[in-house]
């Protein structure tokens, strides 16, 4: 496991938690690179077209992550940072499969 890839998510018994920095009102929905903040924490950068009103940007992010990882949208939920740029998403499912798919996302950058 590479160090950058292992820092932007955390393993759980029933899935993983993914750390994301979301930019709303972007030109298109997409996942970008993994970046490390000044405090040393890493997160996956994501952009969505949705506006940050009434949870629209969070819903768009959940769908984008679900599609990228090949899981149902219902398996992905924002569990922290609902109104902040830095968010924690809980993804339910087989942790081993999710880690493999998340690490692949981190290497696309």
CSV table of C-alpha atoms in Angstrom, one decimal:
chain,number,residue,atom,x,y,z
A,1,UNK,CA,0.0,0.0,0.0
A,2,UNK,CA,1.5,3.4,-0.9
A,3,UNK,CA,1.5,6.0,1.8
A,4,UNK,CA,-0.4,8.6,-0.1
A,5,UNK,CA,-3.2,6.1,-1.0
A,6,UNK,CA,-3.5,4.8,2.5
A,7,UNK,CA,-4.0,8.2,4.1
A,8,UNK,CA,-7.1,9.4,2.3
A,9,UNK,CA,-9.3,6.6,3.6
A,10,UNK,CA,-9.8,4.6,6.8
A,11,UNK,CA,-10.8,0.9,7.0
A,12,UNK,CA,-14.0,0.0,8.9
A,13,UNK,CA,-15.5,-3.4,9.7
A,14,UNK,CA,-18.4,-2.8,7.3
A,15,UNK,CA,-16.6,-0.7,4.6
A,16,UNK,CA,-14.4,2.3,4.5
A,17,UNK,CA,-14.4,6.0,5.3
A,18,UNK,CA,-13.1,8.2,2.4
A,19,UNK,CA,-11.8,11.8,3.0
A,20,UNK,CA,-12.7,14.2,0.2
A,21,UNK,CA,-12.2,17.8,-0.6
A,22,UNK,CA,-15.3,18.9,-2.6
A,23,UNK,CA,-15.5,21.9,-5.0
A,24,UNK,CA,-19.1,22.6,-6.0
A,25,UNK,CA,-20.3,24.6,-9.1
A,26,UNK,CA,-17.5,23.1,-11.3
A,27,UNK,CA,-17.7,22.7,-15.1
A,28,UNK,CA,-18.1,18.9,-14.8
A,29,UNK,CA,-18.4,16.1,-12.2
A,30,UNK,CA,-15.0,14.4,-11.7
A,31,UNK,CA,-12.5,13.0,-9.3
A,32,UNK,CA,-9.1,14.4,-9.4
A,33,UNK,CA,-5.8,13.8,-7.6
A,34,UNK,CA,-5.0,13.0,-4.0
A,35,UNK,CA,-3.6,16.0,-2.2
A,36,UNK,CA,-2.1,16.5,1.3
A,37,UNK,CA,-3.1,19.5,3.3
A,38,UNK,CA,-0.8,21.6,5.4
A,39,UNK,CA,-1.9,19.6,8.5
A,40,UNK,CA,-0.6,16.4,6.8
A,41,UNK,CA,-4.0,14.8,6.2
A,42,UNK,CA,-4.6,13.5,2.7
A,43,UNK,CA,-7.9,13.7,0.7
A,44,UNK,CA,-9.2,13.0,-2.7
A,45,UNK,CA,-10.2,16.1,-4.6
A,46,UNK,CA,-13.6,16.0,-6.3
A,47,UNK,CA,-15.6,18.5,-8.3
A,48,UNK,CA,-19.3,18.5,-9.0
A,49,UNK,CA,-21.6,20.7,-11.1
A,50,UNK,CA,-24.2,20.9,-8.3
A,51,UNK,CA,-24.5,24.0,-6.1
A,52,UNK,CA,-23.9,23.7,-2.3
A,53,UNK,CA,-27.6,24.2,-1.5
A,54,UNK,CA,-30.0,21.8,0.2
A,55,UNK,CA,-27.4,19.1,0.1
A,56,UNK,CA,-27.3,19.0,-3.7
A,57,UNK,CA,-23.5,19.0,-3.9
A,58,UNK,CA,-23.3,16.2,-1.3
A,59,UNK,CA,-25.8,14.1,-3.2
A,60,UNK,CA,-23.8,14.6,-6.4
A,61,UNK,CA,-20.6,13.7,-4.6
A,62,UNK,CA,-22.2,10.5,-3.2
A,63,UNK,CA,-23.3,9.5,-6.8
A,64,UNK,CA,-19.9,10.3,-8.3
A,65,UNK,CA,-18.1,8.2,-5.7
A,66,UNK,CA,-20.6,5.3,-6.0
A,67,UNK,CA,-20.1,5.2,-9.7
A,68,UNK,CA,-16.3,5.4,-9.5
A,69,UNK,CA,-16.2,2.5,-7.0
A,70,UNK,CA,-18.9,0.4,-8.6
A,71,UNK,CA,-21.2,0.4,-5.6
A,72,UNK,CA,-24.9,1.4,-5.3
A,73,UNK,CA,-25.5,5.1,-4.5
A,74,UNK,CA,-27.3,3.9,-1.3
A,75,UNK,CA,-23.9,2.5,-0.1
A,76,UNK,CA,-22.3,6.0,0.0
A,77,UNK,CA,-23.1,8.7,2.5
A,78,UNK,CA,-21.6,11.9,3.8
A,79,UNK,CA,-21.1,11.3,7.5
A,80,UNK,CA,-19.0,14.4,8.4
A,81,UNK,CA,-18.4,17.9,6.9
A,82,UNK,CA,-21.9,18.2,5.5
A,83,UNK,CA,-21.5,22.0,5.0
A,84,UNK,CA,-17.7,22.1,4.8
A,85,UNK,CA,-15.3,21.5,1.8
A,86,UNK,CA,-13.5,18.7,3.6
A,87,UNK,CA,-15.9,15.7,4.0
A,88,UNK,CA,-15.9,12.2,5.3
A,89,UNK,CA,-17.9,9.7,3.3
A,90,UNK,CA,-18.9,6.3,4.6
A,91,UNK,CA,-18.9,3.6,2.0
A,92,UNK,CA,-20.6,0.3,3.0
A,93,UNK,CA,-19.4,-3.0,1.4
A,94,UNK,CA,-16.6,-5.5,1.4
A,95,UNK,CA,-13.6,-3.5,2.8
A,96,UNK,CA,-11.0,-5.5,0.7
A,97,UNK,CA,-12.8,-4.8,-2.6
A,98,UNK,CA,-13.4,-1.1,-1.7
A,99,UNK,CA,-9.8,-0.6,-0.7
A,100,UNK,CA,-8.6,-2.0,-4.0
A,101,UNK,CA,-11.0,0.3,-5.9
A,102,UNK,CA,-10.1,3.3,-3.8
A,103,UNK,CA,-6.4,2.8,-4.3
A,104,UNK,CA,-6.9,2.5,-8.0
A,105,UNK,CA,-8.7,5.9,-7.9
A,106,UNK,CA,-5.8,7.4,-6.0
A,107,UNK,CA,-3.3,6.2,-8.7
A,108,UNK,CA,-5.3,7.7,-11.6
A,109,UNK,CA,-4.2,11.1,-10.5
